Tab-separated table of C-alpha atoms in Angstrom:
chain	number	residue	atom	x	y	z
A	26	MET	CA	0.000	0.000	0.000
A	27	ARG	CA	1.527	3.313	-1.093
A	28	GLU	CA	0.463	6.466	0.728
A	29	ILE	CA	-0.309	9.730	-1.071
A	30	HIS	CA	-0.916	12.739	1.131
A	31	TYR	CA	-3.859	15.142	0.816
A	32	ASN	CA	-1.423	18.056	0.447
A	33	THR	CA	0.291	16.431	-2.532
A	34	ILE	CA	-3.056	16.213	-4.309
A	35	VAL	CA	-3.985	19.809	-3.431
A	36	GLU	CA	-0.693	21.124	-4.791
A	37	ALA	CA	-0.911	19.031	-7.962
A	38	VAL	CA	-4.449	20.180	-8.767
A	39	GLU	CA	-3.569	23.804	-8.017
A	40	ARG	CA	-0.688	23.688	-10.478
A	41	LEU	CA	-2.654	21.803	-13.155
A	42	CYS	CA	-5.489	24.367	-13.012
A	43	MET	CA	-3.059	27.170	-13.755
A	44	GLU	CA	-0.937	25.339	-16.325
A	45	SER	CA	-3.904	24.047	-18.274
A	46	ASN	CA	-5.313	27.571	-18.529
A	47	TYR	CA	-2.024	29.235	-19.531
A	48	PHE	CA	-0.308	26.715	-21.783
A	49	LEU	CA	-2.063	25.360	-24.852
A	50	GLY	CA	-0.806	21.854	-25.704
A	51	ASP	CA	1.694	21.384	-28.526
A	52	ASP	CA	-0.762	18.971	-30.143
A	53	VAL	CA	-3.375	21.727	-30.434
A	54	LEU	CA	-0.829	24.247	-31.702
A	55	GLN	CA	0.421	21.832	-34.361
A	56	SER	CA	-3.117	21.031	-35.376
A	57	VAL	CA	-3.975	24.726	-35.809
A	58	GLN	CA	-0.723	25.256	-37.722
A	59	LYS	CA	-1.648	22.394	-40.060
A	60	ALA	CA	-5.161	23.817	-40.531
A	61	LEU	CA	-3.599	27.153	-41.465
A	62	GLU	CA	-1.837	25.488	-44.392
A	63	HIS	CA	-5.101	24.093	-45.753
A	64	GLU	CA	-7.574	26.859	-44.930
A	65	GLU	CA	-8.829	28.579	-48.099
A	66	SER	CA	-10.712	31.430	-46.434
A	67	PRO	CA	-8.550	34.536	-45.879
A	68	THR	CA	-10.650	35.421	-42.806
A	69	GLY	CA	-10.316	31.845	-41.607
A	70	ARG	CA	-6.536	32.023	-41.925
A	71	GLU	CA	-6.460	35.308	-40.017
A	72	ILE	CA	-8.448	33.747	-37.183
A	73	LEU	CA	-6.186	30.690	-37.027
A	74	GLN	CA	-3.218	33.055	-36.778
A	75	GLU	CA	-4.942	34.965	-33.985
A	76	ILE	CA	-5.399	31.694	-32.116
A	77	LEU	CA	-1.659	30.970	-32.378
A	78	GLU	CA	-0.803	34.542	-31.357
A	79	ASN	CA	-3.201	34.316	-28.425
A	80	ALA	CA	-1.519	31.098	-27.259
A	81	ARG	CA	1.880	32.799	-27.457
A	82	ILE	CA	0.710	35.751	-25.336
A	83	ALA	CA	-0.949	33.477	-22.784
A	84	ARG	CA	2.204	31.378	-22.458
A	85	GLU	CA	4.585	34.339	-22.172
A	86	ASP	CA	2.438	36.436	-19.834
A	87	GLU	CA	1.093	33.419	-17.915
A	88	MET	CA	-2.453	34.611	-18.357
A	89	PRO	CA	-5.428	32.455	-19.262
A	90	LEU	CA	-5.875	31.572	-22.933
A	91	CYS	CA	-9.562	32.366	-22.594
A	92	GLN	CA	-11.411	34.468	-20.029
A	93	ASP	CA	-13.681	31.457	-19.598
A	94	CYS	CA	-11.337	29.402	-17.437
A	95	GLY	CA	-13.948	26.711	-17.456
A	96	TYR	CA	-15.784	24.435	-15.141
A	97	THR	CA	-13.001	22.399	-13.533
A	98	VAL	CA	-13.359	18.782	-14.595
A	99	VAL	CA	-10.925	16.372	-12.945
A	100	PHE	CA	-10.311	12.806	-14.063
A	101	ALA	CA	-8.666	10.653	-11.408
A	102	ASP	CA	-7.362	7.146	-12.006
A	103	ILE	CA	-6.552	5.840	-8.548
A	104	GLY	CA	-4.331	2.798	-8.242
A	105	GLN	CA	-5.945	0.163	-6.060
A	106	ASP	CA	-2.727	-0.006	-4.009
A	107	VAL	CA	-2.880	3.694	-3.166
A	108	HIS	CA	-3.960	4.870	0.261
A	109	ILE	CA	-4.886	8.560	0.453
A	110	VAL	CA	-3.943	10.014	3.832
A	111	GLY	CA	-4.200	13.355	5.605
A	112	GLY	CA	-7.672	14.326	4.469
A	113	ASP	CA	-10.639	13.780	2.199
A	114	PHE	CA	-9.792	13.055	-1.446
A	115	ASN	CA	-12.696	15.064	-2.894
A	116	GLU	CA	-11.887	18.002	-0.656
A	117	ALA	CA	-8.250	17.853	-1.812
A	118	ILE	CA	-9.390	18.264	-5.425
A	119	ALA	CA	-11.717	21.112	-4.421
A	120	GLU	CA	-9.024	22.857	-2.385
A	121	GLY	CA	-6.554	22.549	-5.279
A	122	THR	CA	-9.159	24.051	-7.604
A	123	ARG	CA	-9.850	26.890	-5.155
A	124	ARG	CA	-6.164	27.753	-4.765
A	125	GLY	CA	-5.403	27.418	-8.459
A	126	TYR	CA	-8.228	29.710	-9.549
A	127	ILE	CA	-7.542	32.330	-6.889
A	128	LYS	CA	-3.732	32.396	-7.101
A	129	GLY	CA	-3.703	32.006	-10.853
A	130	TYR	CA	-5.970	34.985	-11.660
A	131	LEU	CA	-8.401	32.575	-13.313
A	132	ARG	CA	-12.042	33.477	-13.749
A	133	LYS	CA	-14.481	31.960	-11.296
A	134	SER	CA	-17.346	30.693	-13.409
A	135	VAL	CA	-19.423	28.527	-11.096
A	136	VAL	CA	-22.802	29.403	-9.576
A	137	ALA	CA	-24.054	27.583	-6.502
A	138	HIS	CA	-27.557	26.781	-7.670
A	139	PRO	CA	-28.336	26.113	-11.332
A	140	TYR	CA	-31.891	27.408	-11.755
A	141	SER	CA	-32.692	29.761	-8.891
A	142	SER	CA	-30.297	32.093	-7.092
A	143	ARG	CA	-27.233	31.450	-9.301
A	144	ILE	CA	-24.827	32.985	-6.789
A	145	ASN	CA	-21.189	32.778	-7.855
A	146	THR	CA	-19.173	30.528	-5.511
A	147	LYS	CA	-16.204	32.882	-6.103
A	148	ASP	CA	-13.615	30.096	-6.092
A	149	ASN	CA	-14.720	27.937	-9.047
A	150	THR	CA	-15.712	25.064	-6.756
A	151	PRO	CA	-17.125	22.504	-6.672
A	152	PRO	CA	-15.198	20.667	-9.381
A	153	VAL	CA	-16.674	17.732	-11.284
A	154	ILE	CA	-14.630	14.620	-10.461
A	155	HIS	CA	-14.606	11.364	-12.437
A	156	VAL	CA	-12.898	8.576	-10.518
A	157	ARG	CA	-11.756	5.185	-11.801
A	158	ILE	CA	-9.971	2.546	-9.803
A	159	ALA	CA	-6.965	1.230	-11.737
A	160	PRO	CA	-4.322	-1.426	-11.096
A	161	GLY	CA	-1.072	-0.339	-9.454
A	162	ASP	CA	0.044	2.210	-6.871
A	163	LYS	CA	-0.063	5.447	-8.855
A	164	LEU	CA	-2.575	8.274	-8.969
A	165	ARG	CA	-3.168	9.884	-12.355
A	166	LEU	CA	-4.862	13.285	-12.216
A	167	THR	CA	-6.037	15.131	-15.310
A	168	VAL	CA	-7.474	18.623	-15.015
A	169	ALA	CA	-9.609	19.608	-18.004
A	170	PRO	CA	-11.251	23.025	-17.584
A	171	LYS	CA	-14.308	23.170	-19.859
A	172	GLY	CA	-15.731	26.381	-21.251
A	173	GLY	CA	-19.469	26.974	-21.129
A	174	GLY	CA	-19.874	28.004	-24.752
A	175	SER	CA	-18.748	24.687	-26.193
A	176	GLU	CA	-20.220	22.577	-23.389
A	177	ASN	CA	-23.647	24.111	-24.104
A	178	MET	CA	-23.545	22.613	-27.601
A	179	SER	CA	-23.427	19.021	-26.268
A	180	ALA	CA	-26.082	16.584	-27.422
A	181	LEU	CA	-27.228	13.085	-26.622
A	182	GLY	CA	-29.008	10.891	-29.149
A	183	MET	CA	-30.557	7.589	-28.145
A	184	LEU	CA	-30.611	6.190	-31.680
A	185	LYS	CA	-32.266	3.024	-32.899
A	186	PRO	CA	-29.952	0.099	-33.654
A	187	ALA	CA	-31.342	0.274	-37.229
A	188	ASP	CA	-29.855	3.774	-37.581
A	189	GLY	CA	-26.394	2.185	-37.608
A	190	ARG	CA	-23.144	3.842	-38.602
A	191	GLU	CA	-24.768	6.317	-40.991
A	192	GLY	CA	-27.219	7.325	-38.256
A	193	VAL	CA	-24.309	8.052	-35.949
A	194	ILE	CA	-22.595	10.187	-38.578
A	195	LYS	CA	-25.786	12.126	-39.321
A	196	PHE	CA	-26.436	12.824	-35.639
A	197	VAL	CA	-22.914	14.116	-35.021
A	198	VAL	CA	-22.800	16.237	-38.180
A	199	GLU	CA	-26.233	17.713	-37.430
A	200	THR	CA	-25.131	18.580	-33.880
A	201	VAL	CA	-22.102	20.436	-35.234
A	202	ARG	CA	-24.210	22.178	-37.892
A	203	LYS	CA	-26.690	23.402	-35.311
A	204	ALA	CA	-23.873	24.606	-33.035
A	205	GLY	CA	-22.613	26.812	-35.874
A	206	ALA	CA	-20.421	29.668	-34.703
A	207	ASN	CA	-21.382	29.249	-31.035
A	208	PRO	CA	-18.756	26.806	-29.676
A	209	CYS	CA	-15.744	28.790	-31.009
A	210	PRO	CA	-14.740	26.753	-34.039
A	211	PRO	CA	-12.391	25.253	-35.022
A	212	ILE	CA	-13.585	22.609	-32.616
A	213	ILE	CA	-12.661	19.125	-31.572
A	214	VAL	CA	-15.676	16.854	-31.686
A	215	GLY	CA	-15.790	14.341	-28.845
A	216	VAL	CA	-18.079	11.418	-29.643
A	217	GLY	CA	-19.061	8.675	-27.201
A	218	ILE	CA	-20.927	5.718	-28.643
A	219	GLY	CA	-22.484	2.865	-26.680
A	220	GLY	CA	-22.888	2.077	-23.020
A	221	THR	CA	-25.814	3.871	-21.428
A	222	ALA	CA	-26.938	7.490	-21.739
A	223	GLU	CA	-24.622	8.809	-19.013
A	224	GLN	CA	-21.760	6.538	-20.014
A	225	ALA	CA	-21.908	7.702	-23.643
A	226	MET	CA	-21.495	11.322	-22.537
A	227	LEU	CA	-18.597	10.425	-20.274
A	228	LEU	CA	-16.936	8.599	-23.179
A	229	ALA	CA	-17.408	11.694	-25.343
A	230	LYS	CA	-15.794	13.878	-22.687
A	231	ARG	CA	-12.978	11.418	-22.074
A	232	SER	CA	-12.206	11.205	-25.793
A	233	LEU	CA	-11.222	14.881	-25.664
A	234	LEU	CA	-8.243	14.020	-23.451
A	235	ARG	CA	-6.545	12.262	-26.351
A	236	GLU	CA	-3.863	14.138	-28.312
A	237	VAL	CA	-5.647	16.180	-30.961
A	238	GLY	CA	-5.992	14.249	-34.188
A	239	GLN	CA	-4.395	11.052	-32.942
A	240	PRO	CA	-6.679	8.370	-34.394
A	241	SER	CA	-8.459	5.855	-32.205
A	242	GLU	CA	-6.605	2.604	-31.559
A	243	ASN	CA	-9.752	0.803	-32.709
A	244	PRO	CA	-9.550	0.732	-36.545
A	245	GLU	CA	-13.336	0.899	-36.985
A	246	ASP	CA	-13.574	3.942	-34.707
A	247	ALA	CA	-10.592	5.517	-36.471
A	248	ALA	CA	-12.359	5.115	-39.824
A	249	LEU	CA	-15.524	6.620	-38.352
A	250	GLU	CA	-13.527	9.582	-37.017
A	251	ALA	CA	-12.101	10.230	-40.482
A	252	ASP	CA	-15.530	10.001	-42.150
A	253	ILE	CA	-17.184	12.324	-39.629
A	254	LEU	CA	-14.326	14.822	-39.916
A	255	THR	CA	-14.719	14.968	-43.688
A	256	ARG	CA	-18.470	15.506	-43.413
A	257	VAL	CA	-18.143	18.114	-40.655
A	258	ASN	CA	-15.610	20.104	-42.615
A	259	LYS	CA	-17.911	20.108	-45.649
A	260	LEU	CA	-20.376	22.184	-43.597
A	261	GLY	CA	-18.328	25.293	-44.404
A	262	ILE	CA	-18.799	26.801	-40.920
A	263	GLY	CA	-15.063	27.470	-40.666
A	264	PRO	CA	-13.032	29.312	-38.029
A	265	GLN	CA	-15.375	31.292	-35.755
A	266	GLY	CA	-18.263	30.417	-38.061
A	267	LEU	CA	-17.257	32.992	-40.671
A	268	GLY	CA	-16.857	30.363	-43.378
A	269	GLY	CA	-14.003	28.088	-44.301
A	270	ARG	CA	-12.643	24.581	-44.478
A	271	THR	CA	-11.648	24.216	-40.832
A	272	THR	CA	-14.807	23.668	-38.805
A	273	ALA	CA	-13.186	20.876	-36.791
A	274	LEU	CA	-9.543	20.126	-36.135
A	275	ALA	CA	-10.358	16.551	-35.214
A	276	VAL	CA	-13.063	14.066	-34.327
A	277	HIS	CA	-12.375	11.707	-31.426
A	278	VAL	CA	-14.507	8.610	-30.961
A	279	LEU	CA	-14.679	6.276	-27.983
A	280	SER	CA	-17.062	3.330	-28.186
A	281	GLN	CA	-18.090	0.460	-25.958
A	282	PRO	CA	-20.697	-2.335	-25.801
A	283	CYS	CA	-24.326	-1.375	-25.344
A	284	HIS	CA	-27.802	-2.840	-24.786
A	285	ILE	CA	-29.518	-4.819	-27.582
A	286	ALA	CA	-32.203	-2.102	-27.782
A	287	SER	CA	-29.850	0.894	-27.830
A	288	LEU	CA	-27.441	2.926	-29.858
A	289	PRO	CA	-26.491	5.842	-27.590
A	290	VAL	CA	-24.458	8.627	-29.231
A	291	ALA	CA	-23.147	11.550	-27.211
A	292	VAL	CA	-21.423	14.602	-28.621
A	293	ASN	CA	-19.278	16.792	-26.409
A	294	ILE	CA	-17.830	19.694	-28.340
A	295	GLN	CA	-14.474	21.163	-27.380
A	296	CYS	CA	-13.494	24.656	-28.498
A	297	HIS	CA	-10.025	25.302	-29.973
A	298	SER	CA	-8.859	26.234	-26.479
A	299	ALA	CA	-8.579	22.524	-25.739
A	300	ARG	CA	-7.125	22.593	-22.258
A	301	HIS	CA	-6.045	19.628	-20.204
A	302	LYS	CA	-2.946	18.794	-18.197
A	303	GLU	CA	-2.121	15.663	-16.271
A	304	ILE	CA	0.248	14.395	-13.645
A	305	VAL	CA	1.027	10.916	-12.360
A	306	LEU	CA	1.697	10.812	-8.624
B	26	MET	CA	-12.404	50.725	-40.836
B	27	LYS	CA	-11.914	52.573	-37.557
B	28	ILE	CA	-15.021	53.524	-35.609
B	29	HIS	CA	-15.586	55.358	-32.340
B	30	THR	CA	-18.244	55.119	-29.670
B	31	PRO	CA	-20.909	56.321	-29.231
B	32	LEU	CA	-22.112	55.044	-32.601
B	33	THR	CA	-23.995	57.472	-34.832
B	34	ASP	CA	-26.739	56.408	-37.230
B	35	ASP	CA	-24.460	57.325	-40.135
B	36	VAL	CA	-21.703	55.030	-38.930
B	37	VAL	CA	-24.136	52.190	-38.292
B	38	ALA	CA	-25.631	52.658	-41.767
B	39	SER	CA	-22.158	52.471	-43.323
B	40	LEU	CA	-21.394	49.040	-41.856
B	41	ARG	CA	-21.944	45.839	-43.834
B	42	ALA	CA	-21.897	42.201	-42.744
B	43	GLY	CA	-18.405	40.755	-43.083
B	44	GLN	CA	-16.663	44.098	-42.698
B	45	LYS	CA	-13.778	44.317	-40.234
B	46	VAL	CA	-13.661	47.224	-37.807
B	47	LEU	CA	-11.413	48.566	-35.076
B	48	ILE	CA	-13.466	50.069	-32.252
B	49	SER	CA	-12.190	52.809	-29.941
B	50	GLY	CA	-13.823	54.618	-27.041
B	51	THR	CA	-16.040	53.566	-24.165
B	52	ILE	CA	-17.846	50.243	-24.285
B	53	TYR	CA	-19.904	48.541	-21.601
B	54	VAL	CA	-19.549	44.918	-20.575
B	55	ALA	CA	-22.533	42.803	-19.545
B	56	ARG	CA	-23.413	39.145	-19.811
B	57	ASP	CA	-26.269	36.921	-18.669
B	58	ALA	CA	-26.894	37.985	-15.066
B	59	ALA	CA	-26.223	41.697	-15.690
B	60	HIS	CA	-28.658	41.669	-18.627
B	61	LYS	CA	-31.308	40.186	-16.391
B	62	ARG	CA	-30.810	42.963	-13.842
B	63	ILE	CA	-30.728	45.768	-16.417
B	64	VAL	CA	-33.975	44.625	-18.014
B	65	GLU	CA	-35.584	44.128	-14.597
B	66	ALA	CA	-34.561	47.688	-13.685
B	67	MET	CA	-36.062	48.955	-16.948
B	68	GLY	CA	-39.288	47.112	-16.167
B	69	ALA	CA	-39.426	48.658	-12.711
B	70	GLY	CA	-38.682	52.128	-14.067
B	71	ALA	CA	-35.537	52.259	-11.903
B	72	PRO	CA	-32.451	54.256	-12.927
B	73	LEU	CA	-29.971	52.290	-15.028
B	74	PRO	CA	-26.294	52.001	-14.115
B	75	LEU	CA	-25.236	52.593	-17.741
B	76	GLU	CA	-26.093	54.802	-20.707
B	77	LEU	CA	-27.698	53.020	-23.628
B	78	GLN	CA	-28.132	55.740	-26.264
B	79	GLY	CA	-25.615	55.067	-29.044
B	80	GLN	CA	-23.627	52.670	-26.874
B	81	ILE	CA	-22.071	49.248	-27.382
B	82	ILE	CA	-22.453	46.335	-24.972
B	83	TYR	CA	-19.744	43.688	-25.056
B	84	TYR	CA	-20.882	40.217	-23.957
B	85	MET	CA	-17.970	39.282	-21.782
B	86	GLY	CA	-16.868	38.302	-18.302
B	87	PRO	CA	-13.157	39.011	-17.881
B	88	ALA	CA	-10.559	36.982	-16.040
B	89	PRO	CA	-9.142	38.913	-13.055
B	90	ALA	CA	-6.419	41.437	-13.885
B	91	LYS	CA	-2.902	40.613	-12.787
B	92	PRO	CA	-1.182	43.425	-10.879
B	93	GLY	CA	-0.321	46.274	-13.256
B	94	GLN	CA	-2.758	45.145	-15.968
B	95	PRO	CA	-6.120	46.853	-16.672
B	96	ILE	CA	-7.873	43.519	-17.213
B	97	GLY	CA	-7.276	39.784	-17.556
B	98	SER	CA	-8.239	37.740	-20.603
B	99	ALA	CA	-11.240	39.404	-22.171
B	100	GLY	CA	-12.773	37.560	-25.121
B	101	PRO	CA	-16.458	37.357	-26.089
B	102	THR	CA	-19.037	34.961	-24.712
B	103	THR	CA	-21.764	33.314	-26.793
B	104	SER	CA	-24.425	35.869	-27.677
B	105	TYR	CA	-27.649	33.885	-28.082
B	106	ARG	CA	-28.095	33.737	-24.313
B	107	MET	CA	-28.657	37.488	-24.340
B	108	ASP	CA	-31.283	37.245	-27.121
B	109	PRO	CA	-34.278	37.349	-24.739
B	110	TYR	CA	-33.127	40.751	-23.428
B	111	THR	CA	-31.701	42.341	-26.573
B	112	PRO	CA	-34.736	43.785	-28.414
B	113	ARG	CA	-35.674	45.674	-25.232
B	114	LEU	CA	-32.215	47.255	-25.048
B	115	LEU	CA	-32.186	48.119	-28.744
B	116	ALA	CA	-35.556	49.811	-28.350
B	117	ALA	CA	-33.994	51.918	-25.588
B	118	GLY	CA	-31.224	53.177	-27.863
B	119	LEU	CA	-28.456	50.580	-27.691
B	120	LYS	CA	-26.621	50.676	-31.033
B	121	GLY	CA	-24.089	47.894	-30.915
B	122	MET	CA	-23.324	44.520	-29.419
B	123	ILE	CA	-20.112	42.517	-29.464
B	124	GLY	CA	-20.179	38.784	-28.866
B	125	LYS	CA	-19.829	35.583	-30.811
B	126	GLY	CA	-22.242	33.199	-32.445
B	127	ASN	CA	-25.652	33.291	-34.052
B	128	ARG	CA	-28.537	35.549	-32.994
B	129	SER	CA	-32.250	34.755	-33.033
B	130	GLN	CA	-34.523	36.016	-35.788
B	131	ALA	CA	-36.174	38.359	-33.256
B	132	VAL	CA	-32.798	39.987	-32.549
B	133	LYS	CA	-31.936	40.261	-36.243
B	134	ASP	CA	-35.323	41.902	-36.854
B	135	ALA	CA	-34.738	44.322	-33.971
B	136	ILE	CA	-31.292	45.180	-35.377
B	137	ARG	CA	-32.983	46.281	-38.623
B	138	GLN	CA	-35.898	48.010	-36.907
B	139	TYR	CA	-33.780	50.034	-34.479
B	140	ARG	CA	-30.787	50.452	-36.845
B	141	ALA	CA	-28.112	48.762	-34.777
B	142	VAL	CA	-25.214	46.422	-35.443
B	143	TYR	CA	-23.984	43.095	-34.082
B	144	PHE	CA	-20.251	42.487	-34.118
B	145	ALA	CA	-18.244	39.365	-33.296
B	146	SER	CA	-14.748	39.226	-31.914
B	147	THR	CA	-12.619	36.087	-31.854
B	148	GLY	CA	-13.824	33.636	-29.237
B	149	GLY	CA	-10.992	32.039	-27.330
B	150	ALA	CA	-8.538	34.858	-28.084
B	151	GLY	CA	-9.034	36.587	-24.730
B	152	ALA	CA	-5.343	37.154	-24.005
B	153	LEU	CA	-4.879	38.835	-27.390
B	154	ILE	CA	-8.082	40.911	-27.152
B	155	ALA	CA	-7.090	42.153	-23.671
B	156	LYS	CA	-4.285	44.131	-25.358
B	157	SER	CA	-6.853	46.542	-26.812
B	158	VAL	CA	-8.387	47.300	-23.405
B	159	LYS	CA	-6.758	50.377	-21.890
B	160	LYS	CA	-8.940	50.940	-18.831
B	161	ALA	CA	-11.509	48.841	-17.025
B	162	GLU	CA	-13.758	49.447	-14.045
B	163	VAL	CA	-16.718	47.712	-12.474
B	164	ILE	CA	-19.621	50.188	-12.431
B	165	ALA	CA	-22.394	47.999	-10.979
B	166	TYR	CA	-23.458	44.532	-9.832
B	167	GLU	CA	-20.094	43.724	-8.252
B	168	ASP	CA	-21.732	40.882	-6.297
B	169	LEU	CA	-22.143	38.994	-9.574
B	170	GLY	CA	-18.394	38.349	-9.676
B	171	ALA	CA	-17.448	37.392	-13.238
B	172	GLU	CA	-20.828	38.722	-14.416
B	173	ALA	CA	-20.517	42.278	-13.060
B	174	LEU	CA	-21.226	45.323	-15.224
B	175	TRP	CA	-18.008	46.938	-16.497
B	176	LYS	CA	-17.066	50.076	-18.358
B	177	LEU	CA	-14.017	49.755	-20.617
B	178	GLU	CA	-11.905	52.151	-22.605
B	179	VAL	CA	-10.758	50.329	-25.714
B	180	GLU	CA	-8.410	51.250	-28.517
B	181	ASP	CA	-8.571	49.533	-31.901
B	182	PHE	CA	-10.621	46.674	-30.531
B	183	PRO	CA	-10.873	44.197	-33.450
B	184	ALA	CA	-14.337	42.999	-34.486
B	185	THR	CA	-16.261	41.815	-37.533
B	186	VAL	CA	-19.741	43.004	-38.491
B	187	ILE	CA	-22.077	39.987	-38.356
B	188	ASN	CA	-25.585	41.491	-38.633
B	189	ASP	CA	-26.154	44.870	-40.259
B	190	ILE	CA	-29.260	47.029	-40.728
B	191	TYR	CA	-29.773	45.656	-44.241
B	192	GLY	CA	-30.397	42.085	-43.084
B	193	GLY	CA	-26.865	40.949	-43.904
B	194	ASP	CA	-25.498	38.009	-41.913
B	195	ALA	CA	-21.788	37.219	-42.112
B	196	TYR	CA	-22.271	33.700	-40.704
B	197	GLU	CA	-24.807	32.797	-43.383
B	198	ASP	CA	-22.598	34.342	-46.073
B	199	GLY	CA	-19.561	32.374	-44.859
B	200	VAL	CA	-21.325	29.036	-44.840
B	201	ARG	CA	-22.885	29.725	-48.244
B	202	GLN	CA	-19.475	30.419	-49.694
B	203	TYR	CA	-17.657	27.414	-48.251
B	204	ALA	CA	-20.207	24.620	-47.780
B	205	ILE	CA	-19.665	21.580	-49.990
B	206	PRO	CA	-22.879	19.636	-50.719
B	207	ASP	CA	-22.727	15.877	-50.017
C-alpha cells in the first residue's frame, strides 16, 4: 500500500489548473498550424493566426488563454494499491481548484444553484470529479477546464440500432451544424458511442483528453472519425463560423458495448482552447 | 475601418456584414446575469447604471487582472443567451453589441428596426483581445463576480460586423461560400 498525502493532491491540482489555462498543448498548436496550411478562407486564416498569437501571449504572460477558465473537470485514475492520507480526497481536489483559480488569476465561473439564485461561488468550486480505480500504486490526475460556450452545444441521441453507422454520422454532423459559430470553431468533436446514456457522454468527454488528431486505436472507430471529420468540414462553418474549411480540427470517438435495444451517441464539443494537463503521482 | 463610440446612425448605416472594424472609445460589458438585472430595472422604471443611447455592450466576463494590468483575458461569450433581453435594449437606444455566435430572428429583426449592429470578436482569443483594453472598471453589480457590469476604454478593438441594418449576416454568407454539398 503506497500512501499519497492530501497536500500532494492539493498542490498538484492547483498547479494543473493554472498550467492548463495558460499553456495550450503542442498537439493543439500543431493542429492549428496544419489547418492554417489548408484553410482557403482569408478570414479563416487570419483567425487561425490569432489563435496561435493568443496562445503565445498566454504562455509568455502566464495569463489564461480564454477568459472562460472553465468548469473544472478532474479525471482521477486511482491505483488500487494507493492509500490517500491526511484528508478527504474530494476536498483535496476542491481545495486545489480553489487555490489554483484564486492564485492564478483565473475566472471563477461557477454558480451555486443552477436554476434559482445562481450565486457565484467565487472560487470555481465545486469541481466535477470522475474517478476510476486502476491497477497499481499510482494516482493519475487530469485537469480539463471546460468552457461553457462549447459545453452548451453538447447533445445526446438515443438512436435506434437500425440507424447504424450512418445514423451516428448524421447525428454528429447535425449537432455540429446546429452549433454553428457558437462553440468557437475550429472545434474538436468528442463522440461517445455505446454504453448507457450517461456513459456515452462520459466517453465523449474522455475522448477529448486524447492528443488532438491522434486516431483511435480501434480501426473501426478511427475510420468513423475520419468520415465524420470529412463531413463536418464540408459544412463550411469554418473558423469562428465565418466560413471556411476548418470547422473541426479533429473528431475523437470512444465506443463500448451497449444494450440490444440501444445505440447511444453523445457529442461533447471542445473549443479550440482545448485545455487539459495531467500528472502521475 | 476605424469607428468610435458612441455610434452614430451614419456610422451604423455604413457598416456591412463581413466588414472588419477597429473600435475605440467607451464600451460597456454585460453578460447573462447583468442583462437580467438591467432589463428588470427597466421594467421597474428604476435608474440604469449605464447609458444606452448610441452605446455598445460587449458580452464578456473578464478573467481577473494581474497586478499592473487593466484587465485579464477578455474575449467574447456566446451571444444567443442574451437574445431574450436584446430587443428591449435596442428599443432603448443601444446601437451595438459585441459577442460571438448566431442571434435569433427576433434579434436580427430588432437590429434592422432600431438600426443597430452586431459584431463578433474572436472567441478564445481573450489574451490577445485584452491588449486593446486600456482601462476597465466595475460600475455595478459587483456581487455577480465574473458577471458584473463593467465600463471599458478600448483602442482599436478588433471585431467583424455579423448582422447589419440591411439584413446581412456574415455567418450565413460564410457558410454559403464554403459549404460543400454531399
